[in-house]
Amino acid sequence: MTGPRRLIEVDLPIKAISAHARREKSIRHGHISTLHIWWARRPLAACRAVVLATLLPDPADPACPAEFRAKAAEALRFRYGGRDLDDPLVLRRSLLDFIAELANWDRSTDRDYLACARTLVAAAHPEGPPLVVDPFAGGGAIPLEALRLGAEAWACDVNPVSALLLKVVLEDIPRYGERLADAVREWGEKVKERVAAEIGRFYPPDPDGAVPIAYLWARTVTCEGPGCGAEIPLLRQLWLARKGKRQVALRLRVERERKAVDFEVVESPDPVQPGTVRNGSAVCPVCGFVTPRSSIERQLRPRRGGSRDARLVAVVLHSPAVRGRRYRTATPDDAATALDAAMELTRRQSHTPHLRLVPDGRLSPTRPSPAARGVSAVTRYGMETWGDLFLPRQALALSAFCAAVRGAHAEIARETGDAAFARAVATCLAIAVDRQADYNSALQSWHATREMPGHTFTRQALGMVWDCVEVNPFSGATGDWDGAVGWVEKVARHGGASALQPGQATRGDARALPLPDASVAYVVSDPPYYDQIPYSDLSDFFAEWLHRTVGRLYPELLARPAVEKAGDLIVNAGHRVDGRAKGKAFFRDEMSRALAEARRVLAPGGTAVFVFAHKETEGWEALLGALVKAGWTVTGSWPIETEMATRVRARNAASLQSSVHIVCRPRPERAGVGSWREVRPEVERRIAEWLPRLAEEGIEGADAIFACLGPALEAYSRYERVETAAGEPVPLSAPPEDPDAPALLPTVWAAVARTALAMLFEGAEAEGFEEDARLTALWLWTLKAGANGASPAPEEELAEDEEAPASRQAPKGLALDYDTARKLAQALGAHLEALDH
């Protein structure tokens, strides 16, 4: 190892950082997560803390320069003046305490704290600002925090939508700051006025002046009951308002002779009727016949999901004279106005044959495709193109905003004479259009408990919604254009307050970085998590609209509306690259290439941190195999809570709440061969020491299991390979044909199981338990981390009216990934197949 150990290789205040990361999920104003949807964002708190701990040396390391100790002590006196900062151990503890405090969102624009952090980084790098590289930059959290700390940042991502967001976050906002925020507000208002003048007539106020906030629609199917044939409006539930004492709902008015279903709005209903959709099947209000899901799919498929011929059910209004929302049933005039809007869209399209106003790119290459991850929940109902996800009036509004943004760019360029600034403003307005698309599609529901619309991406996939909400973009309420622009403006203003220096963002493949050998001091990155998120499939939703707003300004990114899928380093059965399926082998091999590329650009003595979180052992095996194959040795690992226990995929399950930050250095070319006889007891000892520390930090259960992989790899990955006494190599996983062969991961599961039981029954002899008792005890220990009362993550919260695909519905009772449970059971001498159910 060249130079002193980095602070992150010695210690990290993970409990405090986790607390700030959890709190950050509920912070909205100015946070980059509110700029634009991006999936699996890392909390800025965790990124800020990890990057700073990586940039600073450990002052207690003998190789730490005396100059750094002196300057660090002086910098910290503003906060810890009463401590003996000349003592290296006290200085280390003070640096860790400072990192814990700096992780607080409130410190992200605190001038004293930022000045101290930048002074520390400068003291650690007297040669000049260090360069932090993130080859999987995603939403930009890691490079943004590197800039905030005074480092230089170079970020890339293969996804063009991500690359565009990176340019805004890392280049435009730091460069223009408050000026950009002011321009976004000014031109956002001008765009609204122009679009309102064009299409505002399609959102008319009521005769009493009440302004429509939203329109509630229901897809319809025909009852297949004998002799019925009634039109069934598909409604998950009939609540309109369920907020405190305010109780408003729809009531079905059934006329059996006409075989018709109408509605009325009822105040304080008692009781509220059930909806017409139950478990994905439609219940006819006229005859009671249940039309199964398969028939609903069959009926909606030729109608492209039923968005274009949905039934307008109710209108939500706001009146200056009445406090709160007002509800009424839809009238024939409301339906006629919506039809006029659809005709206007058709007319406009006929006048612009060179440009498709509504996205016509395909959601999936096959129809329908269960392998089309992220979109299969809607493709099976016949939604073939991205335009099928929008009601006609929604598509008209979005296309009008696209045209207005294009016009605004030309005007800004003429007025300012600054092409770069004009592009930055137009890009921010294009992002506001994307926010409108997220809040104004036919895949969002009305939240009765909050009396507001939801949004399309409540989770990391598109979910079918039977009854959807259409937002009035000029209403002055949640989901409108002013709100979209306001969120973008706040992010730009917050970034300006941080006095950031611009970084560098580009679109690029992590497997072929355009950087010289040994040119980078630090690589800090959050690679894709195996099969969890189909980034390229989902981001097409936004790429289609960005192509129509600023595509000509970014020909290198958005010349085509569809996102290229080959560079997405994930497991996805719906994609093939050069005839090869994107399976486990693809992920391991291509991730090895990417990690080897990161090792190539890292300077001697450099440090890398890779973040990973996956609830299945298969994902971890693939990632760790890629890490070892790429030539890295692990020198530290830290689990930080970055996910919420009540998010959809974590409910009643042992899903991970923590992301493990794996600290690495390049393994020397001639690292030698390790003896399994020496490595194995070291792995077991490290886990026995590590699990109690994790418990003190609040990391338990499934999180602790996978957090133990880091210490195990520290012992295993320092060698070129590890061998048994007979000279046989010891792999990560045992081969299927010889499951009892020596391997690292089975050793980890066994050590975790034994240590966990010893912690659970301190002083007791757990070895004497029957195998099912041992397994039950470990099962409960594993699951208890899911009951920590954390609040939900907004970007993954399932709308209350949304139809979750069967594969994503929460299991009844408590659940743990089978493969993990099986391996832990085997470690205890128990076999799941042999236990009574």
mmCIF file of C-alpha atoms in Angstrom, residues 507-641:
data_model
loop_
_atom_site.group_PDB
_atom_site.id
_atom_site.type_symbol
_atom_site.label_atom_id
_atom_site.label_comp_id
_atom_site.label_asym_id
_atom_site.label_seq_id
_atom_site.Cartn_x
_atom_site.Cartn_y
_atom_site.Cartn_z
ATOM 1 C CA ARG A 507 -22.018 10.000 -21.803
ATOM 2 C CA GLY A 508 -19.679 7.040 -21.748
ATOM 3 C CA ASP A 509 -19.321 3.320 -21.236
ATOM 4 C CA ALA A 510 -17.717 2.289 -17.944
ATOM 5 C CA ARG A 511 -15.944 -0.492 -19.849
ATOM 6 C CA ALA A 512 -14.013 2.007 -22.005
ATOM 7 C CA LEU A 513 -13.225 5.196 -20.103
ATOM 8 C CA PRO A 514 -11.585 8.007 -22.112
ATOM 9 C CA LEU A 515 -9.000 8.569 -19.381
ATOM 10 C CA PRO A 516 -5.225 7.858 -19.366
ATOM 11 C CA ASP A 517 -3.698 5.022 -17.389
ATOM 12 C CA ALA A 518 -2.998 5.746 -13.704
ATOM 13 C CA SER A 519 -4.443 9.266 -13.995
ATOM 14 C CA VAL A 520 -7.086 9.234 -11.274
ATOM 15 C CA ALA A 521 -6.670 9.509 -7.524
ATOM 16 C CA TYR A 522 -10.108 8.178 -6.548
ATOM 17 C CA VAL A 523 -12.908 6.133 -8.082
ATOM 18 C CA VAL A 524 -16.164 6.244 -6.163
ATOM 19 C CA SER A 525 -19.144 4.667 -7.881
ATOM 20 C CA ASP A 526 -22.488 2.943 -7.462
ATOM 21 C CA PRO A 527 -22.634 0.199 -10.145
ATOM 22 C CA PRO A 528 -25.947 -1.337 -11.272
ATOM 23 C CA TYR A 529 -27.437 -3.855 -8.870
ATOM 24 C CA TYR A 530 -27.533 -7.063 -10.898
ATOM 25 C CA ASP A 531 -31.187 -7.404 -12.015
ATOM 26 C CA GLN A 532 -32.956 -4.863 -9.832
ATOM 27 C CA ILE A 533 -33.599 -1.923 -12.164
ATOM 28 C CA PRO A 534 -34.078 -1.969 -15.982
ATOM 29 C CA TYR A 535 -32.655 1.529 -16.475
ATOM 30 C CA SER A 536 -32.733 1.697 -20.259
ATOM 31 C CA ASP A 537 -36.265 0.315 -20.554
ATOM 32 C CA LEU A 538 -37.687 2.793 -18.052
ATOM 33 C CA SER A 539 -35.732 5.841 -19.167
ATOM 34 C CA ASP A 540 -37.264 5.602 -22.652
ATOM 35 C CA PHE A 541 -40.333 7.187 -21.026
ATOM 36 C CA PHE A 542 -38.362 10.420 -20.591
ATOM 37 C CA ALA A 543 -36.028 10.103 -23.589
ATOM 38 C CA GLU A 544 -39.053 10.296 -25.881
ATOM 39 C CA TRP A 545 -40.067 13.701 -24.483
ATOM 40 C CA LEU A 546 -36.489 15.013 -24.190
ATOM 41 C CA HIS A 547 -35.974 14.180 -27.849
ATOM 42 C CA ARG A 548 -38.904 16.503 -28.587
ATOM 43 C CA THR A 549 -37.726 19.374 -26.362
ATOM 44 C CA VAL A 550 -33.922 19.526 -26.514
ATOM 45 C CA GLY A 551 -32.936 16.619 -28.738
ATOM 46 C CA ARG A 552 -31.421 18.911 -31.361
ATOM 47 C CA LEU A 553 -29.332 20.632 -28.654
ATOM 48 C CA TYR A 554 -27.792 17.296 -27.613
ATOM 49 C CA PRO A 555 -27.394 15.281 -30.815
ATOM 50 C CA GLU A 556 -24.758 13.130 -29.117
ATOM 51 C CA LEU A 557 -27.322 12.105 -26.501
ATOM 52 C CA LEU A 558 -30.833 12.427 -27.883
ATOM 53 C CA ALA A 559 -30.655 12.258 -31.652
ATOM 54 C CA ARG A 560 -32.853 9.172 -31.321
ATOM 55 C CA PRO A 561 -35.736 8.989 -28.839
ATOM 56 C CA ALA A 562 -34.979 5.394 -27.841
ATOM 57 C CA VAL A 563 -32.240 4.535 -25.353
ATOM 58 C CA GLU A 564 -29.655 2.065 -26.626
ATOM 59 C CA LYS A 565 -29.908 -1.114 -24.545
ATOM 60 C CA ALA A 566 -26.568 -2.866 -25.114
ATOM 61 C CA GLY A 567 -24.608 -0.775 -22.619
ATOM 62 C CA ASP A 568 -26.988 -1.459 -19.721
ATOM 63 C CA LEU A 569 -24.879 -3.680 -17.418
ATOM 64 C CA ILE A 570 -27.719 -5.542 -15.772
ATOM 65 C CA VAL A 571 -29.267 -8.985 -15.836
ATOM 66 C CA ASN A 572 -32.270 -8.689 -18.151
ATOM 67 C CA ALA A 573 -33.750 -11.633 -20.021
ATOM 68 C CA GLY A 574 -35.524 -9.221 -22.361
ATOM 69 C CA HIS A 575 -32.224 -8.006 -23.871
ATOM 70 C CA ARG A 576 -29.618 -9.745 -25.992
ATOM 71 C CA VAL A 577 -26.190 -8.400 -26.937
ATOM 72 C CA ASP A 578 -24.448 -9.972 -29.930
ATOM 73 C CA GLY A 579 -26.825 -12.896 -29.624
ATOM 74 C CA ARG A 580 -25.968 -13.353 -25.962
ATOM 75 C CA ALA A 581 -28.636 -13.130 -23.267
ATOM 76 C CA LYS A 582 -28.020 -10.724 -20.432
ATOM 77 C CA GLY A 583 -27.779 -13.368 -17.738
ATOM 78 C CA LYS A 584 -25.548 -13.909 -14.722
ATOM 79 C CA ALA A 585 -22.483 -14.698 -16.844
ATOM 80 C CA PHE A 586 -23.006 -11.520 -18.893
ATOM 81 C CA PHE A 587 -23.223 -9.420 -15.726
ATOM 82 C CA ARG A 588 -20.131 -10.993 -14.135
ATOM 83 C CA ASP A 589 -18.004 -10.738 -17.272
ATOM 84 C CA GLU A 590 -19.018 -7.228 -18.317
ATOM 85 C CA MET A 591 -18.895 -5.881 -14.766
ATOM 86 C CA SER A 592 -15.385 -7.369 -14.492
ATOM 87 C CA ARG A 593 -14.440 -5.391 -17.594
ATOM 88 C CA ALA A 594 -15.833 -2.203 -16.083
ATOM 89 C CA LEU A 595 -14.099 -2.746 -12.736
ATOM 90 C CA ALA A 596 -10.850 -3.607 -14.508
ATOM 91 C CA GLU A 597 -11.164 -0.363 -16.455
ATOM 92 C CA ALA A 598 -11.566 1.542 -13.194
ATOM 93 C CA ARG A 599 -8.426 -0.172 -11.926
ATOM 94 C CA ARG A 600 -6.576 0.842 -15.099
ATOM 95 C CA VAL A 601 -7.234 4.560 -14.656
ATOM 96 C CA LEU A 602 -6.511 4.574 -10.909
ATOM 97 C CA ALA A 603 -3.114 5.925 -9.921
ATOM 98 C CA PRO A 604 -0.718 3.864 -7.777
ATOM 99 C CA GLY A 605 -1.794 4.291 -4.182
ATOM 100 C CA GLY A 606 -5.284 5.349 -5.290
ATOM 101 C CA THR A 607 -8.474 4.249 -3.550
ATOM 102 C CA ALA A 608 -11.818 3.087 -4.911
ATOM 103 C CA VAL A 609 -15.219 2.686 -3.274
ATOM 104 C CA PHE A 610 -17.989 0.654 -4.896
ATOM 105 C CA VAL A 611 -21.540 0.618 -3.541
ATOM 106 C CA PHE A 612 -23.745 -2.445 -3.796
ATOM 107 C CA ALA A 613 -27.033 -3.648 -2.343
ATOM 108 C CA HIS A 614 -28.892 -6.770 -3.346
ATOM 109 C CA LYS A 615 -31.132 -9.040 -1.322
ATOM 110 C CA GLU A 616 -30.185 -12.228 -3.140
ATOM 111 C CA THR A 617 -26.914 -14.112 -2.809
ATOM 112 C CA GLU A 618 -26.758 -14.646 -6.571
ATOM 113 C CA GLY A 619 -26.373 -10.896 -7.155
ATOM 114 C CA TRP A 620 -23.611 -10.646 -4.575
ATOM 115 C CA GLU A 621 -21.779 -13.657 -5.980
ATOM 116 C CA ALA A 622 -21.780 -12.067 -9.428
ATOM 117 C CA LEU A 623 -20.584 -8.662 -8.221
ATOM 118 C CA LEU A 624 -17.898 -9.999 -5.891
ATOM 119 C CA GLY A 625 -16.706 -12.419 -8.535
ATOM 120 C CA ALA A 626 -16.330 -9.485 -10.924
ATOM 121 C CA LEU A 627 -14.468 -7.476 -8.273
ATOM 122 C CA VAL A 628 -11.937 -10.215 -7.550
ATOM 123 C CA LYS A 629 -11.511 -11.065 -11.227
ATOM 124 C CA ALA A 630 -10.816 -7.396 -12.026
ATOM 125 C CA GLY A 631 -7.808 -7.359 -9.686
ATOM 126 C CA TRP A 632 -9.054 -5.489 -6.612
ATOM 127 C CA THR A 633 -8.323 -6.188 -2.982
ATOM 128 C CA VAL A 634 -10.864 -5.102 -0.393
ATOM 129 C CA THR A 635 -9.509 -2.939 2.422
ATOM 130 C CA GLY A 636 -12.760 -1.986 4.151
ATOM 131 C CA SER A 637 -16.540 -2.183 3.955
ATOM 132 C CA TRP A 638 -19.310 -0.152 5.544
ATOM 133 C CA PRO A 639 -23.061 -0.736 5.444
ATOM 134 C CA ILE A 640 -25.056 2.500 5.469
ATOM 135 C CA GLU A 641 -28.828 2.518 5.661
#
